[in-house]
Coordinates of N, CA and C in Angstrom, one line a residue:
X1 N 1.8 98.1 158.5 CA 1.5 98.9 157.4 C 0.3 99.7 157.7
X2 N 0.1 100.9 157.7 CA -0.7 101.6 157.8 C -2.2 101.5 156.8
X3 N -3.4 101.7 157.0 CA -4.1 102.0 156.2 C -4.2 102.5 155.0
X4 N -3.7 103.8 155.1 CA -3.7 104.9 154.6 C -2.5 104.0 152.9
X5 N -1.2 103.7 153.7 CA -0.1 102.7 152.4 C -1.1 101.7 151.8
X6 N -1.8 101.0 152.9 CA -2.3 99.5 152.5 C -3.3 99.9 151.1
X7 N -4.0 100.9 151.2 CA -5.1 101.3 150.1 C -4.3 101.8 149.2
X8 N -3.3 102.9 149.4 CA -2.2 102.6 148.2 C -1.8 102.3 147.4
X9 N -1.1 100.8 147.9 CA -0.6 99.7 147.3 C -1.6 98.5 147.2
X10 N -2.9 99.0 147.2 CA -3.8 98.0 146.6 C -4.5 98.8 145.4
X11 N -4.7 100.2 145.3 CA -5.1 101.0 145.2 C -4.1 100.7 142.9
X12 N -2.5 100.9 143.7 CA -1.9 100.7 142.7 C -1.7 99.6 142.0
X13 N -1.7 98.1 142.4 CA -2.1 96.8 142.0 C -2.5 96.9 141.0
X14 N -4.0 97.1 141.6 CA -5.3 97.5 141.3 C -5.0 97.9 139.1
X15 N -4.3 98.9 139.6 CA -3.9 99.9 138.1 C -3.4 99.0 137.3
X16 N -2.0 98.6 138.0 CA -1.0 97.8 137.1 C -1.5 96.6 136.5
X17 N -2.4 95.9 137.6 CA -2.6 94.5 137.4 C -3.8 94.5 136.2
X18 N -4.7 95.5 136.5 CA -5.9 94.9 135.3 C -6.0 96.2 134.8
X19 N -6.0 97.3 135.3 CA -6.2 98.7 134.7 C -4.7 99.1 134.0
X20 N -4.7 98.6 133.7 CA -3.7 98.0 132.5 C -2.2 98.0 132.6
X21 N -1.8 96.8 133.4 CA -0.2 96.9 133.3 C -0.4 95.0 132.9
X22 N 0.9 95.0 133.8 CA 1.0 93.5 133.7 C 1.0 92.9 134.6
X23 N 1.7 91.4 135.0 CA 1.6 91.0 136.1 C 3.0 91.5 136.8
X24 N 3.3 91.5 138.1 CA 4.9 91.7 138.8 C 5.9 90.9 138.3
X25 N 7.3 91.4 137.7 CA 8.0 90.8 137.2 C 7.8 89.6 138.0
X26 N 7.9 88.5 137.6 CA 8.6 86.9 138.2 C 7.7 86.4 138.6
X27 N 6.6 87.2 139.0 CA 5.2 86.6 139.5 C 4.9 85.3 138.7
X28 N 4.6 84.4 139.4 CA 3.2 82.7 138.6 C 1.9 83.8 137.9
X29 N 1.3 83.2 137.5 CA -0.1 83.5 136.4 C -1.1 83.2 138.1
X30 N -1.6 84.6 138.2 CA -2.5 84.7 139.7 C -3.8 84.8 138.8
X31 N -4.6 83.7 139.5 CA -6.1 84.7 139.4 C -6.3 86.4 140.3
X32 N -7.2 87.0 139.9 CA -7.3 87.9 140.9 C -8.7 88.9 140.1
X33 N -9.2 89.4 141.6 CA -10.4 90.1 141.0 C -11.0 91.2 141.3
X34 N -11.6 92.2 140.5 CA -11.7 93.7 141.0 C -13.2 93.8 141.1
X35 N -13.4 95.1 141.3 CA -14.9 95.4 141.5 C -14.9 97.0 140.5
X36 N -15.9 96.2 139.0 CA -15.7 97.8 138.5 C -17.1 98.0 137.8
X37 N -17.5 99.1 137.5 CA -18.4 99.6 136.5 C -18.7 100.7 135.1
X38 N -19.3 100.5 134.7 CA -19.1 101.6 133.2 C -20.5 102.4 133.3
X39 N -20.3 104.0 133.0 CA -21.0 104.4 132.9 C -21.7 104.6 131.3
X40 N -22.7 104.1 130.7 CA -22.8 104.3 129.6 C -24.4 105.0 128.9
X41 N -23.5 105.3 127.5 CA -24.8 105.8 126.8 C -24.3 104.8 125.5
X42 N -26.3 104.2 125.3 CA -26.4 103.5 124.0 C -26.9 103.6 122.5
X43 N -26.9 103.5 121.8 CA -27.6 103.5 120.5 C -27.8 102.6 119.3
X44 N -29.2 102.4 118.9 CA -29.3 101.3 118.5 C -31.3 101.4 118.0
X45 N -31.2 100.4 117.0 CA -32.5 100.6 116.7 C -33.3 98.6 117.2
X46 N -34.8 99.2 117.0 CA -35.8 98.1 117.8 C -36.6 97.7 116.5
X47 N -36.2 96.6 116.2 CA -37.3 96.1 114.8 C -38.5 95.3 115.8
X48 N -39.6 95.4 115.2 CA -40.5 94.4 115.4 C -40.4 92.7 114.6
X49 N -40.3 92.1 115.3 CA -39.6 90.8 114.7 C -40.6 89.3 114.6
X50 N -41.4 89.6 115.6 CA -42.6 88.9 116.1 C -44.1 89.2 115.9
X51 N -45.0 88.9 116.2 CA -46.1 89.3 116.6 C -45.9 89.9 118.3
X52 N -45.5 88.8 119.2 CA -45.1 89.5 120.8 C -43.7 89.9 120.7
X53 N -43.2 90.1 119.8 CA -41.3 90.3 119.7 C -40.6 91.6 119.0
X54 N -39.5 91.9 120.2 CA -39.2 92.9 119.4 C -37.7 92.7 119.3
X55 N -36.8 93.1 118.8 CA -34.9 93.0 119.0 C -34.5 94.1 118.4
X56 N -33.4 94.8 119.7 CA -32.9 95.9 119.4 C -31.4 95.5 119.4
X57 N -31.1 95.9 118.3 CA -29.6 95.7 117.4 C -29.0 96.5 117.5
X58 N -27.4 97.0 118.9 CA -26.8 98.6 118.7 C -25.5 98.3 119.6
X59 N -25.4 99.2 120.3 CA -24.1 99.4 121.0 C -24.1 100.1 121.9
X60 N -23.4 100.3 122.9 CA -23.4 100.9 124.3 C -21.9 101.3 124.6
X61 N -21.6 102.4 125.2 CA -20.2 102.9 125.2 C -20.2 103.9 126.1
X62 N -18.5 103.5 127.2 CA -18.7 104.9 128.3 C -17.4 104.5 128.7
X63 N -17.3 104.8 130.0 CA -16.0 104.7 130.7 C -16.1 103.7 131.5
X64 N -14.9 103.3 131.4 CA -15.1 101.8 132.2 C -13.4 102.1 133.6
X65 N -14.5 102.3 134.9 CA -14.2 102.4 136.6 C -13.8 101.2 137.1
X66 N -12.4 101.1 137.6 CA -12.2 100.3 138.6 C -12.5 100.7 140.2
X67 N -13.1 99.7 140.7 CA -13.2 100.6 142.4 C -11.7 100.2 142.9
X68 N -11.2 101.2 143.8 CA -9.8 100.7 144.3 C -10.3 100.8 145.9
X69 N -11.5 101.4 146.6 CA -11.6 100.7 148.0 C -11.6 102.7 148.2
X70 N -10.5 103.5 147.4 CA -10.2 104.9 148.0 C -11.2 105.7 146.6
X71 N -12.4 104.8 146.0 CA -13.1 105.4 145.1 C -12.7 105.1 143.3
X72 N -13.5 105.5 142.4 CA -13.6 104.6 141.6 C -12.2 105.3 140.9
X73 N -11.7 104.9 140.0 CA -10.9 104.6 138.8 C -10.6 105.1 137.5
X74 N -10.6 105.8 136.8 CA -10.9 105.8 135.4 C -9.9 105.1 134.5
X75 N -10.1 103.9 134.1 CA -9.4 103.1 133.4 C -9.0 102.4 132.2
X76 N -10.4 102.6 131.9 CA -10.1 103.2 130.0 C -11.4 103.1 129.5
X77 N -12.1 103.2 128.5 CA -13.0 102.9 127.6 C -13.8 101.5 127.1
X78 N -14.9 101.4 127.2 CA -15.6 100.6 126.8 C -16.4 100.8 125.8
X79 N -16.3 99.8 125.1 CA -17.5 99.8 123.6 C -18.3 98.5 123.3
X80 N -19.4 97.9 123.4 CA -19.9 96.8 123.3 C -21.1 96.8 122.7
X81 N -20.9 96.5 121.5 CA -22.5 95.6 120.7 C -23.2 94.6 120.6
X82 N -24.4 94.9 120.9 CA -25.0 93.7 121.3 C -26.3 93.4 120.6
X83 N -27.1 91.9 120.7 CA -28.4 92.2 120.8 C -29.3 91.7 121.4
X84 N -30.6 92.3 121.7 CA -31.6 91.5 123.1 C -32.7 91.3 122.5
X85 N -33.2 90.5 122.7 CA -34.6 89.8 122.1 C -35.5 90.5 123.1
X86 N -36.3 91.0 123.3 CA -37.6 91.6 123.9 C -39.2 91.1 123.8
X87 N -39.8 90.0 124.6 CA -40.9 89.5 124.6 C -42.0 90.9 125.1
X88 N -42.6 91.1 124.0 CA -43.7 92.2 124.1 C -45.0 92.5 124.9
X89 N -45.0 90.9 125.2 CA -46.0 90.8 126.3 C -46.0 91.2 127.6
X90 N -44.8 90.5 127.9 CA -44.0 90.6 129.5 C -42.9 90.9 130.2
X91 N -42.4 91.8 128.9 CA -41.2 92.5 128.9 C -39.7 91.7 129.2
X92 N -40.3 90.5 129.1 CA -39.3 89.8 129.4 C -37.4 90.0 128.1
X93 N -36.7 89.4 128.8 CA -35.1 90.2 127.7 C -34.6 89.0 127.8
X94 N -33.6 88.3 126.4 CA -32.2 88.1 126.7 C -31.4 89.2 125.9
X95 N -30.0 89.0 126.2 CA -28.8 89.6 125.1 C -28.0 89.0 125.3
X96 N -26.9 89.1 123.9 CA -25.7 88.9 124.0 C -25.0 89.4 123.0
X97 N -23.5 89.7 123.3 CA -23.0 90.2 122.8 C -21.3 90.4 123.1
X98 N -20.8 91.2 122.1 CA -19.3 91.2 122.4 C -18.5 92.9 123.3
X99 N -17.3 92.8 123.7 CA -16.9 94.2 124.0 C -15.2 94.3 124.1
X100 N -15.0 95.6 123.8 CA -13.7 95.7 124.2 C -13.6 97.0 125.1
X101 N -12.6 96.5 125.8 CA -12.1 97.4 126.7 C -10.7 97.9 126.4
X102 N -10.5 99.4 126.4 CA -8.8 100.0 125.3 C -8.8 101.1 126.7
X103 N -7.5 100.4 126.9 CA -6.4 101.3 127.9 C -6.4 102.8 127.3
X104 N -5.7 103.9 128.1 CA -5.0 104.5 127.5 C -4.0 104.8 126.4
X105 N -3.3 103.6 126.7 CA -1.7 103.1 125.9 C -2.0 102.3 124.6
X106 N -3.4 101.9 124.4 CA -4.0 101.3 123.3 C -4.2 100.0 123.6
X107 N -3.6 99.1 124.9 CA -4.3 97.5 125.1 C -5.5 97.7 125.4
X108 N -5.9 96.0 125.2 CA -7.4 96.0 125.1 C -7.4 94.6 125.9
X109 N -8.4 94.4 125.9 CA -9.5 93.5 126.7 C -10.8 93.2 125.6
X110 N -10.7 91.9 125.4 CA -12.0 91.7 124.8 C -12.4 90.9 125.7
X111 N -14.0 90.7 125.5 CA -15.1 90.3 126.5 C -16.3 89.4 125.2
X112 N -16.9 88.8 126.2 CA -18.3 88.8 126.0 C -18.9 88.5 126.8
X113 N -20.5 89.1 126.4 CA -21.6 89.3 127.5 C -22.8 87.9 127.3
X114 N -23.6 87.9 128.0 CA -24.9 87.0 127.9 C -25.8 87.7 129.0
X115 N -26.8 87.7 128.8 CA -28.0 88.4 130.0 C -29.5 88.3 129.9
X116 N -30.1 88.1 130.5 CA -32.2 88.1 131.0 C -32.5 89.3 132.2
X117 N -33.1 89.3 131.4 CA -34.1 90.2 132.8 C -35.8 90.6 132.1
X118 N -35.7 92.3 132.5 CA -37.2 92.2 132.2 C -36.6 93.8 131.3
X119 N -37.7 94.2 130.2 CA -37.3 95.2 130.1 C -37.9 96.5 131.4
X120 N -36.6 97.1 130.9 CA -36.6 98.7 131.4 C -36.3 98.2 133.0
X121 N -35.7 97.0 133.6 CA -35.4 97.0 135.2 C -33.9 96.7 135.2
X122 N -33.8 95.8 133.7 CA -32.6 95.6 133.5 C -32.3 93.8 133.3
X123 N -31.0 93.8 132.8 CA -30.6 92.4 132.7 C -29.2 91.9 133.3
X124 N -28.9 90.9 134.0 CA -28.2 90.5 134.7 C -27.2 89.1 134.0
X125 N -26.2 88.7 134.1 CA -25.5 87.9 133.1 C -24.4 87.5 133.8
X126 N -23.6 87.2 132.7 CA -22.1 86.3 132.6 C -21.6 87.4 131.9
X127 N -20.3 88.0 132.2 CA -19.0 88.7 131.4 C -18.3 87.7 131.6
X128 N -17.3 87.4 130.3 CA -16.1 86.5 130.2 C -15.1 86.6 129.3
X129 N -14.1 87.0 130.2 CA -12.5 87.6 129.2 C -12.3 86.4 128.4
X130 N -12.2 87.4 126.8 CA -12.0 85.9 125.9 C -10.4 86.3 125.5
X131 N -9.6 87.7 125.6 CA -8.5 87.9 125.6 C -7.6 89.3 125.3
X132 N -7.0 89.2 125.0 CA -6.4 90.5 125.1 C -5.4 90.9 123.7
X133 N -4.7 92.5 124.0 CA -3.9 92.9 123.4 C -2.6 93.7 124.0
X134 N -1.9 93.8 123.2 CA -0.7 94.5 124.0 C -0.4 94.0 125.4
X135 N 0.0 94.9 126.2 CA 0.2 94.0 127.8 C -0.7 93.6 128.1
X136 N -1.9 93.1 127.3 CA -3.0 91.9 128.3 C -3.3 91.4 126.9
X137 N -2.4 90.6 126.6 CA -2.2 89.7 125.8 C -2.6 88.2 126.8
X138 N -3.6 87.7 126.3 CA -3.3 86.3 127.5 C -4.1 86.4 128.5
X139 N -5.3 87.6 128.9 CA -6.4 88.0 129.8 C -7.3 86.5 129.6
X140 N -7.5 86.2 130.6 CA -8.7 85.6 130.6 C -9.6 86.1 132.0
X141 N -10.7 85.2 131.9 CA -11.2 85.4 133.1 C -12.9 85.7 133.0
X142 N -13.6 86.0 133.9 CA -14.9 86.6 134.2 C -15.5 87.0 135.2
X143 N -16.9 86.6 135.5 CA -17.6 87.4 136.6 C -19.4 88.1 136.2
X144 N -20.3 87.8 137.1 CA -21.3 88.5 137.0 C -21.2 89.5 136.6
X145 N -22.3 90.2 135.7 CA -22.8 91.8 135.4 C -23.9 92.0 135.8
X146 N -23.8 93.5 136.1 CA -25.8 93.5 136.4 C -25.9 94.9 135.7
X147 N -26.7 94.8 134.3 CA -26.7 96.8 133.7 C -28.4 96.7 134.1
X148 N -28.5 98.0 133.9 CA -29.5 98.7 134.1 C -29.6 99.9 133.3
X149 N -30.7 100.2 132.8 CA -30.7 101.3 131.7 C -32.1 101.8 132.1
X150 N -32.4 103.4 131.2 CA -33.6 104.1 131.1 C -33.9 103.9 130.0
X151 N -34.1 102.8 129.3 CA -34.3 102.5 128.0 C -35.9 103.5 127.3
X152 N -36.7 104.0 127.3 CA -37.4 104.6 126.8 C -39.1 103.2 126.2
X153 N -40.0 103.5 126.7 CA -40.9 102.5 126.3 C -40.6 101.8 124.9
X154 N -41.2 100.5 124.5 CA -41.1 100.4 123.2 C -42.7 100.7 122.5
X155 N -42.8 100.7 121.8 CA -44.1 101.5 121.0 C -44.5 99.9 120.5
X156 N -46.1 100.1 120.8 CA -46.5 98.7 120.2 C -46.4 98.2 118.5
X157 N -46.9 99.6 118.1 CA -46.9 100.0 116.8 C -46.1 100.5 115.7
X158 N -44.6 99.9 115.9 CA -43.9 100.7 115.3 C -43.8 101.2 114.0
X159 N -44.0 102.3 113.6 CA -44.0 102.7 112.0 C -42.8 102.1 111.5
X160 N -42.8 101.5 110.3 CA -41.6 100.8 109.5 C -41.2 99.8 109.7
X161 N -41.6 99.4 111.1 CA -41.2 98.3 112.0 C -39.9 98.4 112.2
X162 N -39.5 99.5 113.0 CA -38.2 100.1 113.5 C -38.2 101.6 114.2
X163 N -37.7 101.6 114.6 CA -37.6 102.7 116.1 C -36.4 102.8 116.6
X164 N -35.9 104.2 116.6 CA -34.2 104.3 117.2 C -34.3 104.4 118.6
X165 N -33.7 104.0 119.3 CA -33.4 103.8 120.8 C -32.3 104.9 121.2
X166 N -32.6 105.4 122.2 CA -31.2 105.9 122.7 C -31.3 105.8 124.2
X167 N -30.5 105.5 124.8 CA -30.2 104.9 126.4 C -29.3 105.2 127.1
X168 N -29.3 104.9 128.7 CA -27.8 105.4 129.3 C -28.1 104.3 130.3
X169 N -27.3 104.3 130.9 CA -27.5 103.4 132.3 C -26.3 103.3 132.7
X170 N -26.0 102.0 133.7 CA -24.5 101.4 134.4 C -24.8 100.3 134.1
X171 N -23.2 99.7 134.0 CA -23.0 98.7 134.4 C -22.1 98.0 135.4
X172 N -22.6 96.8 136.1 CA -21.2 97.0 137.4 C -21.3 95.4 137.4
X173 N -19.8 95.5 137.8 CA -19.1 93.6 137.8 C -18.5 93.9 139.9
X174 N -19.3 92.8 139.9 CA -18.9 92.7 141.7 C -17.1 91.5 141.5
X175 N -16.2 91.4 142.0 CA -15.7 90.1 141.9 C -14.9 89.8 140.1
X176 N -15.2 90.8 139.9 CA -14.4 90.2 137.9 C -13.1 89.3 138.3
X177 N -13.2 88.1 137.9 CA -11.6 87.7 137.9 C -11.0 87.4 136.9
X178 N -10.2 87.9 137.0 CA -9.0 87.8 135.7 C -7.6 87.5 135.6
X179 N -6.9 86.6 135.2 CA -5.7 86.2 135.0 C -4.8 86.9 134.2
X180 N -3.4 87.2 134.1 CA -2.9 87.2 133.0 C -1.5 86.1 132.4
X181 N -1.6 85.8 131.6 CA -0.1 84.9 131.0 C 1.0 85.6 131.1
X182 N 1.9 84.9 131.2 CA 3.2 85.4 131.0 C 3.9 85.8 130.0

């Protein structure tokens, strides 16, 4: 089989299998796993919550890229709200939060996230398919994330004690594995 087929027909898998089809008629329930990322823009506001503490309460949304090996994917849409604690001292972060992922055809993928890092370098985590809709009814699965954002400084002093955020960044899953039922 040539290269050129082999990427192809990995290329097309690729589509059917998580970029939203099903599994091959008659096929057993395979694990199996992609390499993808979302490009997104966020919004969301930052209360002061602490004395060192801040949490910003919002949502993040873009396109969500499968890599197929012959370049990335466009595979449907992502939308995920979340929230991250922010230590003011040391910029230290958690978050967590929920997402869906909607095909073209209207199935979805739900998710959820968990993550630490520092602010403004980024936070790194667990994604984990909690399930599905339409042909990915019965999704499970997961895999590392690593986002990164230009989040905008936070202000020590915030008037009202709140401040709107707006952000962009990526996010990218090395290895996602995901199942589907029959």
């Amino acid at each position: 089989m040539s290269t050129v087929h082999s990427a192809l027909r990995t290329t097309l898998l690729v589509v059917l299998m998580f970029g939203f089809g099903g599994t091959e008629p008659g096929s057993a329930v395979e694990q199996r796993s992609v390499d993808a990322f979302a490009a997104w823009q966020g919004r969301g506001q930052v209360y002061q919550t602490g004395p060192d503490a801040a949490t910003f309460v919002g949502a993040f949304s873009g396109r969500f890229y499968l890599e197929s090996g012959q370049g990335p994917l466009d595979a449907s849409y992502l939308t995920c709200p979340g929230i991250i604690e922010i230590n003011l001292k040391d910029g230290a972060q958690t978050g967590q939060g929920r997402c869906t992922i909607t095909a073209e055809d209207g199935a979805r993928v739900f998710a959820q996230w968990r993550c630490s890092g520092r602010h403004l370098a980024g936070c790194d985590g667990e994604f984990t398919l909690t399930g599905g809709s339409g042909r990915l009814t019965g999704i499970k699965g997961g895999g590392p994330m690593v986002v990164r954002s230009g989040l905008a400084e936070i202000v020590a002093g915030m008037p009202g004690n709140m401040v709107q955020e707006a952000a962009a960044g990526v996010i990218i899953w090395r290895g996602l594995r995901y199942s589907l039922a029959e």
